[in-house]
Coordinates of C-alpha atoms in Angstrom, one line a residue:
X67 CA 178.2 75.1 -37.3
X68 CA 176.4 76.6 -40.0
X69 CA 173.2 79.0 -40.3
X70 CA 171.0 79.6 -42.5
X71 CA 169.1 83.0 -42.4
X72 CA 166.2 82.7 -44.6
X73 CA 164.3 86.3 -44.0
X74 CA 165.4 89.8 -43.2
X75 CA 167.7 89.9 -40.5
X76 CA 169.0 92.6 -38.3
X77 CA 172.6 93.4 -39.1
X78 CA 173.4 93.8 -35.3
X79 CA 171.7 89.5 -35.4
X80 CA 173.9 88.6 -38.4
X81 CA 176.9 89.9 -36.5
X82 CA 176.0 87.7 -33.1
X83 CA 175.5 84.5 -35.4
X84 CA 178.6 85.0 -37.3
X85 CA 181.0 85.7 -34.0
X86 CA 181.1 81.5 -33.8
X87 CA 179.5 79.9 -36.6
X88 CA 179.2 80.3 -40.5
X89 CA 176.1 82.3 -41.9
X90 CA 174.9 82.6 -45.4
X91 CA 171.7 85.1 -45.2
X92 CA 169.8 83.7 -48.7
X93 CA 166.2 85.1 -48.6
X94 CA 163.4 85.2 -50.8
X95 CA 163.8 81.4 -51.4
X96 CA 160.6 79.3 -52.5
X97 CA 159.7 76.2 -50.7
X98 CA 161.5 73.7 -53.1
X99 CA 164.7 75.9 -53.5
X100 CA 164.4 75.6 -49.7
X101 CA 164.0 72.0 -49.3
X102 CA 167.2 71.6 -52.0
X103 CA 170.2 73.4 -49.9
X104 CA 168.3 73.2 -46.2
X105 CA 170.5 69.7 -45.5
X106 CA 173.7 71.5 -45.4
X107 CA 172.9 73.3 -42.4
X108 CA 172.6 73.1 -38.7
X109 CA 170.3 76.0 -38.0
X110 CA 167.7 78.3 -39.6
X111 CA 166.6 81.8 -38.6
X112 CA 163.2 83.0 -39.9
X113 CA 161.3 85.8 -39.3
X114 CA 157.2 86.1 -40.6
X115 CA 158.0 85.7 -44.7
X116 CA 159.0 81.9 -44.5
X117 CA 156.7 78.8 -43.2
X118 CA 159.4 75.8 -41.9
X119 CA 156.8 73.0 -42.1
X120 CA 157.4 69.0 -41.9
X121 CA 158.6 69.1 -45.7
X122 CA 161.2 71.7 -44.8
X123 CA 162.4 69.8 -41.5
X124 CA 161.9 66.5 -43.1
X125 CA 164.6 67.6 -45.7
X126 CA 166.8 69.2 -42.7
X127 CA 168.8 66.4 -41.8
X128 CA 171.2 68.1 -39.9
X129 CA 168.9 70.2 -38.3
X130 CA 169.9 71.1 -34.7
X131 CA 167.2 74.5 -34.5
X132 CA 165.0 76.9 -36.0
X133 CA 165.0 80.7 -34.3
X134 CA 162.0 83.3 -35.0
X135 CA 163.5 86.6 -34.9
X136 CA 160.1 87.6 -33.1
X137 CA 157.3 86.1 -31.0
X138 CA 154.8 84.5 -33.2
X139 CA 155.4 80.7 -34.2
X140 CA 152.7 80.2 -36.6
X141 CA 155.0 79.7 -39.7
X142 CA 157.0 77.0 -37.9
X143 CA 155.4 73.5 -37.8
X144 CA 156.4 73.3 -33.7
X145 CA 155.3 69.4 -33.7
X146 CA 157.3 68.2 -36.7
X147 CA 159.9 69.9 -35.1
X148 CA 159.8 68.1 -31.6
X149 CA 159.1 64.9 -33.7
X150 CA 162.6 65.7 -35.3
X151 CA 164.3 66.9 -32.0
X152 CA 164.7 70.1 -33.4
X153 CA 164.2 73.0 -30.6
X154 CA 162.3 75.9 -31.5
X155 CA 163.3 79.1 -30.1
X156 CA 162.5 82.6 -30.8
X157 CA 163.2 86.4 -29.1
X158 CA 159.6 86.6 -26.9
X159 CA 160.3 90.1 -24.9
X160 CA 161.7 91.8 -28.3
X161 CA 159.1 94.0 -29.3
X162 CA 157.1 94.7 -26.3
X163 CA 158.1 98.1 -25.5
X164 CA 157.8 98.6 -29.3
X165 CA 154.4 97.1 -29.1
X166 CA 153.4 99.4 -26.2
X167 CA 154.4 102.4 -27.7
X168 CA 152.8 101.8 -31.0
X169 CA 149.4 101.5 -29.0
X170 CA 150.4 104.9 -27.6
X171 CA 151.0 106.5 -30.4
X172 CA 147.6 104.9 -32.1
X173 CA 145.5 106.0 -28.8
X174 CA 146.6 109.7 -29.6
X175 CA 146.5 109.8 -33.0
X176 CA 142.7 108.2 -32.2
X177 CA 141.9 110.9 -29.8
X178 CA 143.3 113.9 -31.9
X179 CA 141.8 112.7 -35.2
X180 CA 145.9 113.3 -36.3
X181 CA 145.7 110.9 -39.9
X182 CA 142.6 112.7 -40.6
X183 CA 143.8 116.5 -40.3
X184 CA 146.8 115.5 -41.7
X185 CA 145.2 114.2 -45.1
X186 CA 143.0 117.2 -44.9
X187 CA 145.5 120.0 -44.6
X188 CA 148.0 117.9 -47.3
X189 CA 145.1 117.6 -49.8
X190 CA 144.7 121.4 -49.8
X191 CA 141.7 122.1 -47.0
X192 CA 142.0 123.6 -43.4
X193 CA 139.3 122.0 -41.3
X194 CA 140.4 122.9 -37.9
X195 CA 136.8 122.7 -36.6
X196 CA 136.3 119.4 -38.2
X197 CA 138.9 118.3 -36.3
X198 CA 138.1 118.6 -32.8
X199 CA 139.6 115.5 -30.2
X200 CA 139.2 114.5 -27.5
X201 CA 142.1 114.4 -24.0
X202 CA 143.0 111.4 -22.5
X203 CA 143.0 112.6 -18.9
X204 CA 140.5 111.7 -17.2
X205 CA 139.1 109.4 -19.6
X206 CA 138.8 105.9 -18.4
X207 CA 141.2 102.8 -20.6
X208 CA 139.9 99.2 -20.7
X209 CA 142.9 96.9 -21.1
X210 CA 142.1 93.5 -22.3
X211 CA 145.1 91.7 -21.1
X212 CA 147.5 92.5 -18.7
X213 CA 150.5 90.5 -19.4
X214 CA 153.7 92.4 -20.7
X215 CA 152.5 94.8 -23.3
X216 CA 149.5 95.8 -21.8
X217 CA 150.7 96.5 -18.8
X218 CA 153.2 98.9 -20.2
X219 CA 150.2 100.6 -21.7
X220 CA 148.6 100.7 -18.2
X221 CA 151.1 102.4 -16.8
X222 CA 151.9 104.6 -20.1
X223 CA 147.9 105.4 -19.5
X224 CA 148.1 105.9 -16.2
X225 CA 151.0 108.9 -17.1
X226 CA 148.6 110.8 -19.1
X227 CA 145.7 110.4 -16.4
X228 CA 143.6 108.3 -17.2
X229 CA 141.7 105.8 -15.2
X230 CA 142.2 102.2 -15.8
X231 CA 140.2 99.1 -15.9
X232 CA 141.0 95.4 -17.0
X233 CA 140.1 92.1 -17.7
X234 CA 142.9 89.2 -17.3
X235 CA 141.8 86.3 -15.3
X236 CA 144.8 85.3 -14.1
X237 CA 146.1 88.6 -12.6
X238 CA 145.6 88.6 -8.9
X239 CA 143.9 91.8 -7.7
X240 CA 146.5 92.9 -5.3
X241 CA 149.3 92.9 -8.5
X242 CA 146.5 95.1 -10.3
X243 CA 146.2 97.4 -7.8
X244 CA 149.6 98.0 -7.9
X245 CA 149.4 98.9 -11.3
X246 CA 146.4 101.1 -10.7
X247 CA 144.2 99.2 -12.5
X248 CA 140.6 98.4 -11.4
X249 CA 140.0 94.4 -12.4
X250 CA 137.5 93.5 -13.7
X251 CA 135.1 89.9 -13.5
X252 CA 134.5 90.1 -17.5
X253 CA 135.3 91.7 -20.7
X254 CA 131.5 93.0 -21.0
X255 CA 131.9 94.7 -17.5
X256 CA 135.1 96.9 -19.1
X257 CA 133.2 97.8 -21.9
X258 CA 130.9 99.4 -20.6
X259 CA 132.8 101.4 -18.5
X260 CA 135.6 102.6 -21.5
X261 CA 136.3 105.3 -23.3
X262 CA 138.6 103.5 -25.0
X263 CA 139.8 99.6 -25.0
X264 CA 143.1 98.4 -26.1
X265 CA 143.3 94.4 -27.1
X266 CA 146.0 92.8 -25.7
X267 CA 145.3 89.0 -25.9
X268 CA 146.4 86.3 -27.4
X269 CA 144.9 84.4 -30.8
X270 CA 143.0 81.5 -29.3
X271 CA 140.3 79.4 -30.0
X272 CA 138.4 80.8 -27.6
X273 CA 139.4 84.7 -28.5
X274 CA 138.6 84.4 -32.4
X275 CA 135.6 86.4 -33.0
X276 CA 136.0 87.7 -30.0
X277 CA 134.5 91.5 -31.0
X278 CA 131.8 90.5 -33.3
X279 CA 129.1 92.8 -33.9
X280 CA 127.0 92.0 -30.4
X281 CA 130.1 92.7 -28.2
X282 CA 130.8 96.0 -30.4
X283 CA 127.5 97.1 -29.3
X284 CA 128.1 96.3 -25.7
X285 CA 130.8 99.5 -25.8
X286 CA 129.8 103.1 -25.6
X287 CA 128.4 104.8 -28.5
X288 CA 131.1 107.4 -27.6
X289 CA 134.3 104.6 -26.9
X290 CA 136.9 103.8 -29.5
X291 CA 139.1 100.6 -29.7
X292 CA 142.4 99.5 -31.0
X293 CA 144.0 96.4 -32.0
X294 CA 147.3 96.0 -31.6
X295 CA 147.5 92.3 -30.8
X296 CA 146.6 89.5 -33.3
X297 CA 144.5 89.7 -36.3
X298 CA 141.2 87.5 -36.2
X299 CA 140.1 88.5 -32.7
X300 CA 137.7 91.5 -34.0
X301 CA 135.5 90.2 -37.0
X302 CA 136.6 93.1 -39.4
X303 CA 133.0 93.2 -41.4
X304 CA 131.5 93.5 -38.1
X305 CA 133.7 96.4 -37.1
X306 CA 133.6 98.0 -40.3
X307 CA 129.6 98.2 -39.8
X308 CA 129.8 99.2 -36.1
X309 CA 131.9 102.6 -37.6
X310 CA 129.5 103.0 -40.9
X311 CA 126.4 102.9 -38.3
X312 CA 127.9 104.9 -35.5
X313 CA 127.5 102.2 -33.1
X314 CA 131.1 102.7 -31.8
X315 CA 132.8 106.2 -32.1
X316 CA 136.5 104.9 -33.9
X317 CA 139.1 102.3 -34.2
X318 CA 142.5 101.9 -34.7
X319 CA 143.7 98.9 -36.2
X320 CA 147.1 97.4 -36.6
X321 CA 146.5 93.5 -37.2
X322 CA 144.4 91.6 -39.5
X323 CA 142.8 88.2 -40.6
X324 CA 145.1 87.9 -43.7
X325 CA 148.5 89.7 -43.9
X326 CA 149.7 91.1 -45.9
X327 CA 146.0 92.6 -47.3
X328 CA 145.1 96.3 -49.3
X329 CA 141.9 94.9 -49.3
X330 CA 139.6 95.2 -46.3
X331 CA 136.1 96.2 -45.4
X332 CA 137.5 98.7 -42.7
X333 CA 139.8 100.8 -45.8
X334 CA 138.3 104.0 -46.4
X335 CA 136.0 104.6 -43.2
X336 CA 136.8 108.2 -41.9
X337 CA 136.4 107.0 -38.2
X338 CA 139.4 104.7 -38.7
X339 CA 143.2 104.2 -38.5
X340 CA 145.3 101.5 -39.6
X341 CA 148.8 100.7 -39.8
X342 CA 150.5 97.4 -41.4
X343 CA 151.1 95.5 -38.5
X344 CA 154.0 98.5 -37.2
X345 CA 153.8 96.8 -34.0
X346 CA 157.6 95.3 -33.5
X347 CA 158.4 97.7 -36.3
X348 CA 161.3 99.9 -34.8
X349 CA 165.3 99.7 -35.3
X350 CA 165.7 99.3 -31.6
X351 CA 162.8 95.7 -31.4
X352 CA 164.4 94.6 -34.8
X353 CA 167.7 94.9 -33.3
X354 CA 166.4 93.3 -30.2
X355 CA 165.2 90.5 -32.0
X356 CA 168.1 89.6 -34.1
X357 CA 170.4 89.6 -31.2
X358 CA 167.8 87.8 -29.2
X359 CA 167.4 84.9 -31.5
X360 CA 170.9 85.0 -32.3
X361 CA 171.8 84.2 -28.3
X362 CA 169.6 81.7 -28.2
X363 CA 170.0 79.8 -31.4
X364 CA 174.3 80.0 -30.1
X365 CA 173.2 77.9 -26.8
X366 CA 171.4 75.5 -28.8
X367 CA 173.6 74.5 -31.1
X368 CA 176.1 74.1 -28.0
X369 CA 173.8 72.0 -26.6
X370 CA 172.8 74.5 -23.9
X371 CA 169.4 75.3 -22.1
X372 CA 167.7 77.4 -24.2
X373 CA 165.3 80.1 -22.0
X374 CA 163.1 80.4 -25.0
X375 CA 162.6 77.1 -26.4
X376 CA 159.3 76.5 -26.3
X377 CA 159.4 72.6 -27.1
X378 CA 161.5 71.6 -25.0
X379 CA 162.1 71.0 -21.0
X380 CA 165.5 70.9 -19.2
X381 CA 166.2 68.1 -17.3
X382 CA 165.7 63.9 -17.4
X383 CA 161.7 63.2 -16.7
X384 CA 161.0 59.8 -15.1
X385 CA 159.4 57.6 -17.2
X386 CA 156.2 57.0 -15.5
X387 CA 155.7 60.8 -14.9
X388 CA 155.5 61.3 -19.1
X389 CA 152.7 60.7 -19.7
X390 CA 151.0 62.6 -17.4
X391 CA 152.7 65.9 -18.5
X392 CA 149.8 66.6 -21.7
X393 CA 147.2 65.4 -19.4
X394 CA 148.6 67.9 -16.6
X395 CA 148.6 70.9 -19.1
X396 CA 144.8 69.6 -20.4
X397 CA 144.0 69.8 -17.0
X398 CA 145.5 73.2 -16.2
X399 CA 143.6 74.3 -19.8
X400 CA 140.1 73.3 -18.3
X401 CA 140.6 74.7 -14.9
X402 CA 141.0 77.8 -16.6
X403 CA 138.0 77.1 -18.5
X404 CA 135.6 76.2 -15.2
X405 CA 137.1 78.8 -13.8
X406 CA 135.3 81.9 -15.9
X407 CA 135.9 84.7 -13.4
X408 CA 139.6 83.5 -13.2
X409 CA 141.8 82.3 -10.5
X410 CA 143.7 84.2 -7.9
X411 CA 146.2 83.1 -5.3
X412 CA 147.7 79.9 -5.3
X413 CA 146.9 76.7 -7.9
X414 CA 147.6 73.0 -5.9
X415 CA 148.6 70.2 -8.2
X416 CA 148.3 66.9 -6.1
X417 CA 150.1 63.9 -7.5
X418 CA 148.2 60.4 -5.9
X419 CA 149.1 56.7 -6.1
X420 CA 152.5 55.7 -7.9
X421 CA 153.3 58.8 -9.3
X422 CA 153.2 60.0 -5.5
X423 CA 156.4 58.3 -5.5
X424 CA 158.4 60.2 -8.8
X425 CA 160.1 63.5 -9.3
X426 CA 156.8 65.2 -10.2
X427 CA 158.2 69.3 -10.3
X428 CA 157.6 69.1 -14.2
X429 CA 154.1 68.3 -14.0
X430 CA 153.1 71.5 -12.0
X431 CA 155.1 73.1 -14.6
X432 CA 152.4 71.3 -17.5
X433 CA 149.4 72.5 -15.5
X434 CA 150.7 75.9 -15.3
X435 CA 151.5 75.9 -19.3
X436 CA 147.9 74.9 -20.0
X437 CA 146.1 77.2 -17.2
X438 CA 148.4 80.4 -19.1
X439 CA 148.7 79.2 -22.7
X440 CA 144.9 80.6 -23.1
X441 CA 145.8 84.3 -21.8
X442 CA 149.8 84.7 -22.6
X443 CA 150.1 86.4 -26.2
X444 CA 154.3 84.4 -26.5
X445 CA 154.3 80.6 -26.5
X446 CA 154.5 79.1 -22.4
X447 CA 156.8 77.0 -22.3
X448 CA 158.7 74.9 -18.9
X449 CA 161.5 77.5 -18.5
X450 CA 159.0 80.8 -18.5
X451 CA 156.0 79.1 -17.2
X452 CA 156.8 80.3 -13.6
X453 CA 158.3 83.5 -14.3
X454 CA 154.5 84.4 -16.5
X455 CA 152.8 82.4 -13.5
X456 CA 154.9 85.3 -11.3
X457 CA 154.0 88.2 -12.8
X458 CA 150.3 87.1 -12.1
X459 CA 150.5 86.6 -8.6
X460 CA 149.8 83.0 -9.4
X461 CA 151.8 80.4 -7.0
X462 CA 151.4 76.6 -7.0
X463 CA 151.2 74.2 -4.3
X464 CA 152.5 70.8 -5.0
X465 CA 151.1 67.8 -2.7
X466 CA 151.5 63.9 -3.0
X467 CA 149.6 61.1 -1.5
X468 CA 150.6 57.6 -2.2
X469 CA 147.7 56.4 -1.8
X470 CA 145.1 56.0 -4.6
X471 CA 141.2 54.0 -4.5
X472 CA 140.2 54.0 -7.8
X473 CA 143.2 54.3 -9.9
X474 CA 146.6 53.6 -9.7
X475 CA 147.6 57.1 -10.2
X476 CA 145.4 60.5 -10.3
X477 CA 146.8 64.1 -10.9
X478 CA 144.1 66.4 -9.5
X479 CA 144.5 70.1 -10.3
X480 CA 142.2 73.1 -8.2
X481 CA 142.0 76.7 -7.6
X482 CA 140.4 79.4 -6.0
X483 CA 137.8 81.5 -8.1
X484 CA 137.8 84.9 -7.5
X485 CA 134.4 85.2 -5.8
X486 CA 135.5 82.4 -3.2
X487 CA 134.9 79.0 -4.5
X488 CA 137.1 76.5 -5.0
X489 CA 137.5 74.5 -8.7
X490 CA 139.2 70.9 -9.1
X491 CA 139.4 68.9 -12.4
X492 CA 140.9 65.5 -12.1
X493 CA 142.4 63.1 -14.2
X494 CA 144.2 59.4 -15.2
X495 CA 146.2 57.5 -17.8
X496 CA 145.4 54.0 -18.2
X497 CA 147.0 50.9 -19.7
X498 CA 147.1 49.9 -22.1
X499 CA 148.4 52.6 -24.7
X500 CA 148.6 55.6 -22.0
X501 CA 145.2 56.6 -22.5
X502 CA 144.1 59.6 -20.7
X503 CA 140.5 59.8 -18.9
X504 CA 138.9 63.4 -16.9
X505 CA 137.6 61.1 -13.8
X506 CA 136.2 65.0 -12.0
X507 CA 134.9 67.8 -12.7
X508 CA 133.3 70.8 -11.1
X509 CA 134.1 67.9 -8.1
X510 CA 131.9 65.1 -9.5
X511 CA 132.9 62.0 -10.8
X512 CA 132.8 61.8 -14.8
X513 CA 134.7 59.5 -17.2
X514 CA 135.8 60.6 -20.5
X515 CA 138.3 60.8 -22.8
X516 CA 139.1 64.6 -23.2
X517 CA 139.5 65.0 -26.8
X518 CA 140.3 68.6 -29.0
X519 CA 136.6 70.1 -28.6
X520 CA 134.8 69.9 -25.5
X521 CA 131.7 71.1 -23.7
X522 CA 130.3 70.9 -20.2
X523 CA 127.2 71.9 -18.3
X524 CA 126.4 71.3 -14.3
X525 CA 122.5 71.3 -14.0
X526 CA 120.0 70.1 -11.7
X527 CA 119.4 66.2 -12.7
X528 CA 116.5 65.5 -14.4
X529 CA 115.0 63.6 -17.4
X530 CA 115.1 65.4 -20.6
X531 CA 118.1 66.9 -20.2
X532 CA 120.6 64.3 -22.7
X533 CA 117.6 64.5 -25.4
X534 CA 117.7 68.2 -25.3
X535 CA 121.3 68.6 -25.2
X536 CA 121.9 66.7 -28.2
X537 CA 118.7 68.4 -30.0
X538 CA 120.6 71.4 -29.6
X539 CA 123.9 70.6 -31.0
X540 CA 121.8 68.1 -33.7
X541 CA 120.5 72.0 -35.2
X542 CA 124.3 73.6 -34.8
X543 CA 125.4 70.7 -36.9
X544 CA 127.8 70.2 -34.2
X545 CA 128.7 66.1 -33.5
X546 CA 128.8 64.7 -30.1
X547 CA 131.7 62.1 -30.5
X548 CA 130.7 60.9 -26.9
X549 CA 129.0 61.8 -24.0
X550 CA 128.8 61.2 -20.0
X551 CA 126.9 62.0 -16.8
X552 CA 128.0 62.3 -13.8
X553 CA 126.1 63.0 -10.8
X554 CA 126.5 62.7 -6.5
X555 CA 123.0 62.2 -6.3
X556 CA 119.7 61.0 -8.0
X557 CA 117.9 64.4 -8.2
X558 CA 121.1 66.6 -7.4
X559 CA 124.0 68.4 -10.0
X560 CA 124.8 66.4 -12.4
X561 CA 127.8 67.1 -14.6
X562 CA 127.5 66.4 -18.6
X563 CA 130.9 66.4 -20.2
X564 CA 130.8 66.4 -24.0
X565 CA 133.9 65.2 -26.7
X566 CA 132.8 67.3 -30.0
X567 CA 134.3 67.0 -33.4
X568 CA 133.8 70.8 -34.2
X569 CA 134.4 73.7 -31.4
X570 CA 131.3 75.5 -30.4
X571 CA 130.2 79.1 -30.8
X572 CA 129.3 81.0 -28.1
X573 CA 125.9 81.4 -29.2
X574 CA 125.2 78.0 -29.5
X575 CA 126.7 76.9 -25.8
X576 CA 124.4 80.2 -24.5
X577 CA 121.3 78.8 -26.0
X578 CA 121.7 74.9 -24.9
X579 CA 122.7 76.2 -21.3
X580 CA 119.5 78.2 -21.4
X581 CA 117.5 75.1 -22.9
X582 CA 118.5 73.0 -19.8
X583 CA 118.4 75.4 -17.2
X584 CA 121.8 75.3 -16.4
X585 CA 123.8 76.8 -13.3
X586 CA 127.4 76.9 -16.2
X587 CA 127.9 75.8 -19.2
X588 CA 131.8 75.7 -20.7
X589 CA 133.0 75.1 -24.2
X590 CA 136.9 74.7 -24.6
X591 CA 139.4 73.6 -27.2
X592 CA 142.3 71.6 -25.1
X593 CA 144.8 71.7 -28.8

């Protein structure tokens, strides 16, 4: 077979591609030099520098796989790909320790004010009492994320004697004690207790933004943060005027909105450290990485499971099970959604009608890719799903009925909050043109269409309350595609569940909820 390495590759990743198969490494290519020679070859290894879009794979006639030499996707068009039956595979646990370590190493030089002294003493001044830090032990870490890398800053942390405290909703308590980490209900409760908070999430629609200039001035005048995870989730003009106004104390940055960038509102603060995304940059990740990828792109192209494909499943999946697996993982998106103080414990997926009657193990699998996909930093796919769903103390309990009233099939999904209550979203495809339906939520009866923005409030029913939701998105300028009410009761909850064309701020959810009176109000983006 051959391979075509388009970016930077790790010699020791070269070597493992070339041991069966031919490789020509030809980087720096444009798109349409690209697009010219990519038919000649069976496989392409990327790292950041090239974007494999449709064009690219639409020219890739022989295309058997792409491999990322690294975790992120974003410069491979994933669903031209699967339309193509090309896997996608890339080298998810390559730079975590590297990742880890760089946070470490950023912490320090945070705490010791070490970029700072350094310039100092370099540029010809000794400012030792200009200089003074501030030790770790003792100090308490917020950890925003507790999947791989930020666990191996927990217990890095935990080393140099610090307390720790984090938010992950889908951690259970008992595996974060363990770590010696306090868990906390929501990000606000960890900032206020920090000295320092470390970002460890993943880019989402519902993490962009996240640390804008109100949540900065939830921290402690005195706390510092770093970003080591994705660039986007801290607004940088709002962090750069939290520093300039002393409403938080420093920041280290390694990630940002654009990349590469030597323009940026935070250059030149002296409260501030950057680094150009150094992250996965050390000989031993790189290596990692190549080798990795390497592995995995060898298995494809034998037609082999492939651990960290993340578009496709192993396995034949009956026909009438299908098309329930995008509704399962929209369901297992939402739950997580309803479920704002997380889950903890077990997650039951019951299967009811016909589809009592299939193989239905890969549809547990879809809920548990959608419930994750909002809180994993690496791609979920059905071969990792359980191991991530493991290392959260999450388990799931798979029940079928046969029997159905309403529908001929219904795949209901529920958890366990952490304060005690119980969640269940349901849902059903219908004929013709397997068009999917929610038919619960918050356990009342809806019906709608879940589409890419959504919104839902439960309230006490009353009139009034359709006018003044749709006054309230009317002055967002967000559009309400459709609408519905669902209710036990005339006078009791009532559920409205919302398809919107745009997503919706946080601001704007907060103020509606508030206009109503509601007891919750969710926003989500199920893409």
């Amino acid at each position: 077979m051959r391979i075509l390495v388009v970016d930077k590759l790790a010699q020791a990743g070269v070597d493992a591609l070339a041991v069966d198969h031919e490789v020509d490494v030809n980087t720096g290519l444009s798109k349409a030099e690209l697009i010219a020679i990519v038919a000649d070859y069976d496989a392409i290894v990327v790292r950041s520098a090239t974007t494999i879009d449709a064009d690219v794979i639409a020219a890739a006639t022989n295309l058997k796989v792409v491999g990322r030499a690294g975790v992120g996707l974003d410069n491979v068009d994933i669903e031209a790909a699967t339309r193509s039956g090309v896997v996608v595979c890339n080298a998810p646990q390559s730079n975590i320790v590297s990742a880890a370590e760089h946070t470490m190493a950023l912490l320090l030089a945070l705490a010791r004010n070490v970029p700072q002294a350094h310039a100092a003493l370099i540029d010809g001044r000794w400012e030792r009492s200009s200089w003074n830090g501030s030790e770790l032990h003792d100090k308490t870490l917020g950890v925003l994320g507790l999947g791989r890398i930020g666990t191996l800053v927990a217990q890095r942390a935990h080393a140099f004697g610090m307390r720790l405290i984090a938010f992950d909703p889908f951690v259970a308590p008992d595996r974060a004690a363990r770590l010696g980490v306090h868990l906390a209900d929501t990000v606000d409760e960890v900032l206020a207790e920090a000295d320092f908070v470390t970002i460890h999430l993943p880019k989402t629609p519902d993490t962009v933004g996240l640390f804008d200039l109100d949540r900065l001035g939830k921290m402690k005048p005195t706390a510092r943060l770093l970003n080591v995870a994705r660039g986007g989730i801290v607004v940088e003009a709002d962090l750069a005027k939290a520093l300039a106004d002393g409403l938080i104390a420093g920041a280290a940055v390694d990630v940002f909105d654009v990349e590469p960038t030597t323009d940026s509102p935070l250059f030149g603060l002296p409260n501030l450290i950057v680094t150009p995304h150094l992250g996965a940059s050390t000989e031993e990740a790189q290596d990692r990485a190549g080798i990795q990828v390497a592995e995995a792109v060898d298995l494809a192209l034998k037609g082999e499971l492939v651990p960290s494909a993340v578009n496709v499943q192993g396995g034949p999946v009956p026909d009438a099970v299908k098309p329930y697996l995008p509704l399962a993982e929209k369901l297992g998106r939402l739950l997580a959604a309803l479920a704002d103080d997380g889950l903890t414990g077990e997650v039951t997926v019951e299967t009811a009608g016909a589809i009592a009657d299939e193989d239905t193990r890969i549809v547990g699998l879809s809920v548990i890719k959608g419930l994750l996909s909002a809180v994993v930093s690496e791609p979920v796919t059905f071969v990792n799903a359980p191991l991530f769903a493991d290392e959260r103390g999450l388990s799931v309990r798979e029940v079928s009925d046969p029997h159905s009233e309403d529908y001929v099939s219904v795949l209901r999904v529920s958890g366990l909050t952490r304060d005690g209550h119980t969640v269940r979203v349901s849902g059903t495809v219908v004929q013709p043109g397997d068009r999917e339906r929610l038919i619960e939520v918050w356990d009342t009866p809806v019906d709608v269409e879940p589409s890419e923005h959504m919104a839902f409030f439960r309230y006490e029913d009353r009139p009034g309350v359709i006018g003044s939701v749709g006054t309230g998105f009317g002055e967002a300028g967000v559009n309400i595609a459709s609408a519905q009410v669902g209710r036990r009761a005339v006078g009791g909850e009532a559920i409205m569940a919302l398809s919107l064309d745009d997503a919706v701020p946080r601001d704007v959810l907060a103020d509606i909820a508030a206009r109503i009176g509601a007891d919750e109000g969710r926003a989500i983006t199920l893409s």
